[in-house]
Coordinates of C-alpha atoms in Angstrom, one line a residue:
N1 CA -9.9 6.8 32.8
A2 CA -9.4 7.4 29.0
E3 CA -9.0 4.4 27.9
Y4 CA -12.1 3.0 29.6
M5 CA -14.0 6.1 28.3
G6 CA -12.6 5.4 24.9
M7 CA -14.3 1.8 24.9
V8 CA -17.6 3.0 26.0
V9 CA -17.4 5.3 23.1
C10 CA -16.4 2.6 20.6
L11 CA -19.0 0.2 21.7
L12 CA -22.0 2.9 21.6
H13 CA -21.3 3.7 18.1
K14 CA -19.4 1.1 16.6
M15 CA -16.4 3.2 16.4
L16 CA -12.8 1.5 15.7
P17 CA -9.8 2.0 17.4
L18 CA -7.7 2.6 14.4
S19 CA -4.3 1.6 16.2
S20 CA -6.2 -2.1 16.5
L21 CA -7.0 -2.2 12.6
V22 CA -3.6 -1.3 12.0
S23 CA -2.2 -3.7 14.6
A24 CA -4.3 -6.5 13.2
S25 CA -3.0 -5.4 9.4
I26 CA 0.8 -5.8 10.8
D27 CA 0.1 -8.9 12.3
L28 CA -2.0 -10.4 9.1
A29 CA 0.4 -8.9 6.5
E30 CA 3.6 -10.9 8.3
K31 CA 1.4 -14.0 8.2
A32 CA 0.6 -13.4 4.7
G33 CA 4.4 -12.8 4.0
A34 CA 4.8 -16.5 5.4
I35 CA 2.5 -18.0 3.2
I36 CA 4.1 -16.3 0.2
R37 CA 7.9 -17.6 1.3
G38 CA 6.2 -21.0 2.0
V39 CA 4.6 -21.0 -1.7
M40 CA 8.1 -19.7 -3.2
M41 CA 10.0 -22.6 -1.1
S42 CA 7.6 -25.4 -2.5
G43 CA 8.6 -24.2 -6.0
D44 CA 4.7 -25.0 -6.9
L45 CA 3.4 -21.4 -7.4
K46 CA 0.5 -22.6 -9.4
L47 CA 0.9 -19.7 -11.8
H48 CA -2.2 -18.4 -14.2
M49 CA -2.8 -15.4 -16.2
K50 CA -6.0 -13.2 -15.1
G51 CA -5.3 -11.3 -18.5
V52 CA -2.5 -9.8 -20.5
D53 CA 0.7 -9.6 -18.6
D54 CA -1.5 -9.8 -14.9
P55 CA -0.4 -13.3 -13.6
Q56 CA -1.9 -14.7 -10.4
T57 CA -0.3 -17.2 -8.2
I58 CA -1.6 -19.4 -5.3
A59 CA 0.2 -17.1 -3.0
D60 CA -1.8 -14.4 -3.9
I61 CA -5.1 -16.0 -3.5
S62 CA -4.0 -17.7 -0.1
A63 CA -2.6 -14.4 1.4
Q64 CA -5.8 -12.6 0.5
R65 CA -8.0 -15.5 1.9
L66 CA -6.1 -15.1 5.1
I67 CA -6.2 -11.1 5.2
V68 CA -9.9 -10.9 4.2
G69 CA -11.1 -13.8 6.0
S70 CA -9.6 -12.7 9.4
L71 CA -10.4 -9.1 9.2
R72 CA -14.1 -9.8 8.5
K73 CA -14.0 -12.3 11.4
Q74 CA -12.8 -9.8 13.5
W75 CA -15.0 -6.9 12.2
P76 CA -18.0 -8.3 10.1
T77 CA -19.1 -5.1 8.6
L78 CA -15.7 -3.5 7.9
K79 CA -15.7 -2.8 4.1
L80 CA -12.7 -4.7 2.5
I81 CA -11.7 -4.3 -1.3
G82 CA -8.8 -6.7 -2.5
E83 CA -7.1 -7.3 -5.6
E84 CA -8.1 -10.5 -6.2
D85 CA -11.9 -11.7 -7.0
L86 CA -12.6 -14.1 -4.5
E87 CA -15.9 -15.7 -3.8
G88 CA -17.7 -16.0 -0.5
D89 CA -16.9 -14.3 2.8
L90 CA -13.9 -16.1 3.6
T91 CA -14.2 -16.2 7.2
E92 CA -13.2 -19.9 7.1
Y93 CA -9.8 -18.9 6.3
G94 CA -9.6 -16.5 9.3
V95 CA -7.1 -16.5 12.1
E96 CA -7.3 -14.8 15.4
T97 CA -5.3 -11.2 15.2
C98 CA -3.1 -9.2 17.4
L99 CA -4.7 -6.2 18.2
D100 CA -2.5 -4.5 20.8
L101 CA 0.9 -4.2 19.0
L102 CA 1.0 -0.4 18.9
A103 CA 0.2 -0.2 22.4
N104 CA 3.9 1.3 23.0
V105 CA 3.4 4.0 20.1
V106 CA -0.2 4.8 20.1
S107 CA -1.5 6.2 23.4
P108 CA -5.2 6.9 24.4
A109 CA -4.6 10.5 24.1
T110 CA -3.2 10.1 20.2
E111 CA -5.7 7.0 19.4
Q112 CA -8.4 8.0 16.6
H113 CA -11.5 6.5 16.8
V114 CA -13.2 6.2 13.4
P115 CA -16.8 5.3 12.7
L116 CA -16.5 1.3 11.1
E117 CA -18.8 2.5 8.4
Q118 CA -16.2 5.5 7.2
I119 CA -13.3 2.8 6.4
V120 CA -12.5 0.9 3.5
V121 CA -9.4 -1.5 3.6
W122 CA -7.8 -1.6 0.2
I123 CA -5.8 -4.8 -0.1
D124 CA -3.2 -6.1 -2.5
P125 CA -2.2 -9.6 -0.9
L126 CA 0.9 -9.8 -3.0
D127 CA 2.1 -6.7 -4.8
G128 CA 4.8 -7.2 -7.9
T129 CA 3.3 -10.7 -8.9
K130 CA 5.0 -10.8 -12.0
E131 CA 8.5 -10.1 -10.0
F132 CA 7.5 -12.9 -8.0
T133 CA 7.2 -15.5 -10.6
L134 CA 10.7 -14.2 -12.2
G135 CA 12.3 -14.9 -8.8
R136 CA 12.8 -10.9 -8.1
Y137 CA 11.8 -11.2 -4.5
D138 CA 13.0 -7.9 -3.3
A139 CA 10.3 -6.2 -5.2
V140 CA 7.2 -8.3 -3.4
T141 CA 5.5 -6.7 -0.9
T142 CA 1.7 -7.0 1.0
L143 CA -0.1 -3.8 1.1
I144 CA -2.8 -3.1 3.4
G145 CA -4.3 0.5 3.0
I146 CA -6.7 2.2 5.5
A147 CA -8.7 4.6 4.0
V148 CA -11.3 7.1 6.1
N149 CA -13.7 8.8 4.4
G150 CA -12.0 8.4 1.2
V151 CA -8.5 9.4 2.4
A152 CA -5.7 7.2 2.9
T153 CA -5.2 7.5 6.7
A154 CA -3.0 4.3 7.6
G155 CA -1.3 1.8 6.1
V156 CA 1.2 -1.5 6.3
V157 CA 3.8 -2.3 3.7
H158 CA 5.3 -6.0 4.5
Q159 CA 8.4 -6.9 2.6
P160 CA 8.0 -11.0 3.0
F161 CA 12.0 -11.3 1.4
W162 CA 13.5 -8.5 3.4
N163 CA 16.8 -10.1 5.3
E164 CA 14.8 -13.6 4.8
K165 CA 12.6 -13.1 7.7
G166 CA 10.5 -9.8 6.2
R167 CA 9.8 -6.3 7.6
S168 CA 6.9 -4.6 8.5
I169 CA 6.4 -0.7 7.8
W170 CA 3.3 0.9 9.1
G171 CA 2.1 4.6 9.6
I172 CA -0.9 6.5 10.7
V173 CA -1.5 10.0 9.6
G174 CA -1.2 12.3 12.6
I175 CA 1.5 9.8 14.3
G176 CA 4.1 8.8 11.8
S177 CA 5.5 5.9 9.8
F178 CA 7.7 3.6 11.6
G179 CA 9.6 0.3 10.7
F180 CA 12.4 1.5 8.6
D181 CA 15.5 4.1 8.6
R182 CA 15.3 7.1 6.3
V183 CA 18.6 8.6 5.1
E184 CA 17.7 12.3 4.0
P185 CA 18.8 12.8 0.8
P186 CA 20.8 15.8 0.0
A187 CA 18.9 19.1 -0.8
G188 CA 18.1 19.5 -4.6
R189 CA 18.4 15.5 -5.7
H190 CA 16.0 14.4 -8.2
V191 CA 16.0 10.7 -8.2
V192 CA 12.9 9.3 -10.0
I193 CA 11.7 5.3 -9.2
T194 CA 9.8 4.0 -11.9
T195 CA 8.3 0.8 -13.7
A196 CA 10.8 -1.7 -14.9
S197 CA 8.4 -3.9 -16.8
H198 CA 5.4 -1.4 -17.7
P199 CA 7.5 0.9 -20.0
T200 CA 5.7 3.5 -22.3
P201 CA 6.2 6.3 -24.7
R202 CA 4.2 8.6 -22.2
L203 CA 6.7 7.4 -19.5
E204 CA 9.6 8.5 -21.4
R205 CA 8.2 11.7 -22.2
A206 CA 7.4 12.4 -18.7
L207 CA 10.9 11.5 -17.8
S208 CA 12.2 14.1 -20.3
L209 CA 9.9 17.0 -18.7
V210 CA 11.3 16.4 -15.0
C211 CA 15.0 15.6 -16.4
P212 CA 15.9 13.7 -13.2
E213 CA 19.4 13.2 -12.6
K214 CA 19.0 9.5 -12.5
V215 CA 16.0 6.9 -13.0
V216 CA 15.7 3.5 -11.1
R217 CA 13.7 1.1 -12.8
V218 CA 12.1 -1.5 -10.3
G219 CA 9.1 -3.5 -9.9
G220 CA 6.1 -3.2 -7.2
A221 CA 4.2 -0.2 -6.3
G222 CA 4.9 -0.9 -2.7
N223 CA 8.3 -1.5 -3.3
K224 CA 8.8 1.9 -5.0
A225 CA 7.0 3.9 -2.4
V226 CA 9.2 2.3 0.2
A227 CA 12.3 3.6 -1.8
V228 CA 10.8 7.1 -1.4
L229 CA 10.2 6.6 2.3
E230 CA 13.8 5.5 2.9
G231 CA 15.4 8.0 0.7
T232 CA 16.9 5.8 -2.3
A233 CA 14.5 7.7 -4.4
D234 CA 12.8 11.2 -4.4
V235 CA 9.7 10.6 -6.4
Y236 CA 7.7 7.8 -7.9
L237 CA 6.6 8.6 -11.1
Y238 CA 4.2 6.4 -13.3
P239 CA 2.1 8.6 -15.7
S240 CA 0.1 5.9 -17.3
P241 CA -2.7 3.8 -16.8
G242 CA -1.7 0.4 -14.9
T243 CA -1.6 0.7 -11.1
K244 CA -5.1 0.1 -9.0
K245 CA -6.2 1.8 -5.8
W246 CA -4.9 -1.3 -3.9
D247 CA -1.4 -0.8 -5.2
I248 CA -1.1 2.6 -3.6
C249 CA -3.1 3.1 -0.6
A250 CA -0.9 1.9 2.1
G251 CA 2.0 3.9 0.4
E252 CA 0.2 6.9 0.2
A253 CA -0.8 6.5 3.9
L254 CA 2.8 6.3 4.8
V255 CA 4.0 8.9 2.8
R256 CA 1.2 11.2 4.0
A257 CA 2.4 10.4 7.6
L258 CA 5.7 11.9 7.0
G259 CA 4.0 15.0 5.5
G260 CA 4.6 13.8 1.7
R261 CA 1.8 13.8 -0.8
V262 CA 0.4 11.3 -3.5
T263 CA -1.4 12.6 -6.4
D264 CA -2.1 11.6 -10.0
V265 CA 0.5 13.1 -12.7
Y266 CA -1.9 16.0 -12.7
G267 CA -1.9 16.9 -9.2
N268 CA -5.6 15.3 -8.3
P269 CA -5.5 13.8 -5.1
F270 CA -6.7 10.1 -4.9
Y271 CA -10.3 9.1 -3.6
Y272 CA -10.3 5.8 -1.7
G273 CA -14.2 5.3 -1.1
A274 CA -16.1 1.9 -1.7
D275 CA -17.4 3.6 -4.7
A276 CA -13.9 4.5 -6.0
I277 CA -12.7 3.8 -9.6
K278 CA -10.1 1.3 -9.0
P279 CA -7.6 2.0 -11.9
N280 CA -5.5 5.0 -11.4
D281 CA -5.9 6.1 -15.1
N282 CA -4.1 9.5 -14.9
G283 CA -1.1 7.9 -13.1
V284 CA 0.6 8.0 -10.0
L285 CA 3.4 10.9 -8.5
L286 CA 4.4 10.1 -5.1
S287 CA 7.0 12.2 -3.0
L288 CA 8.1 13.3 0.4
R289 CA 9.2 16.8 -1.1
D290 CA 9.0 19.3 -4.3
H291 CA 5.8 17.7 -5.1
D292 CA 4.3 21.0 -6.6
R293 CA 7.4 21.3 -8.8
Y294 CA 7.0 18.0 -10.3
V295 CA 3.3 18.6 -11.1
Q296 CA 4.4 22.0 -12.8
L297 CA 6.9 19.9 -14.6
L298 CA 4.7 17.4 -15.8
A299 CA 2.1 20.3 -17.1
G300 CA 3.1 19.6 -20.7
I301 CA 2.9 15.8 -20.5
D302 CA -0.3 16.0 -23.3
N303 CA 1.2 18.3 -25.6
V304 CA 2.7 15.6 -28.0

């Protein structure tokens, strides 16, 4: 049967069923969320600064150890890139993961079998660390983005503090995005969501070019992507350096799975290969509709 043949092909060519990797990522993001909630409840964040305005807590470290260690235990040659710079292969922190959470959604006919060497997993174990340290827990997410041949193809955004127990939003390009309720905004509405904590003159210039009817300022890249997915905002715009590939890979996959686009402010697509440049120096523009219009409006951003 198709399922058996798929398994044979996978074994012969080191092919990975994408749904298995997404299932493991959902499972691990939820386990990471439990770690993050536990650190919050303990009251001891073990906070230190990696750089200027770049905090790290024990929750960031412990969550990444769990995710990387577990994925490496399951697929030793899988390419993993995480925000935290941690030593060793971390498999001693790994746990068994559930590989069949998507069995009722992804059928053998819609399964995508991908060569292992074509996959890069981008991990932000705790996106919104600054918000976490300030008690703004709604902005906190765990992000696991899955790129195939450098293109964001699947992803998980887990919100550990959503309704206390947490919520996982996941998607695969070609299948869809799941785990949330989208309220379709009225046609022609233009609500921009952007940073709360990193305002720049360039951002204000970009906002003046786009002329939104409303600007929402919140923390967390994953949090902003979710707002666009749910329909509370129309475009996530940040025109300055600051975000990295692990901040946006998961969100891009979810948006692309619904037919949206994610580019820099000039309209250039992002590349997520193992040799990708990590900083997004030309900013982020994420939308489900009217993307070309926003790129055109921002064309004058460098004309001071």
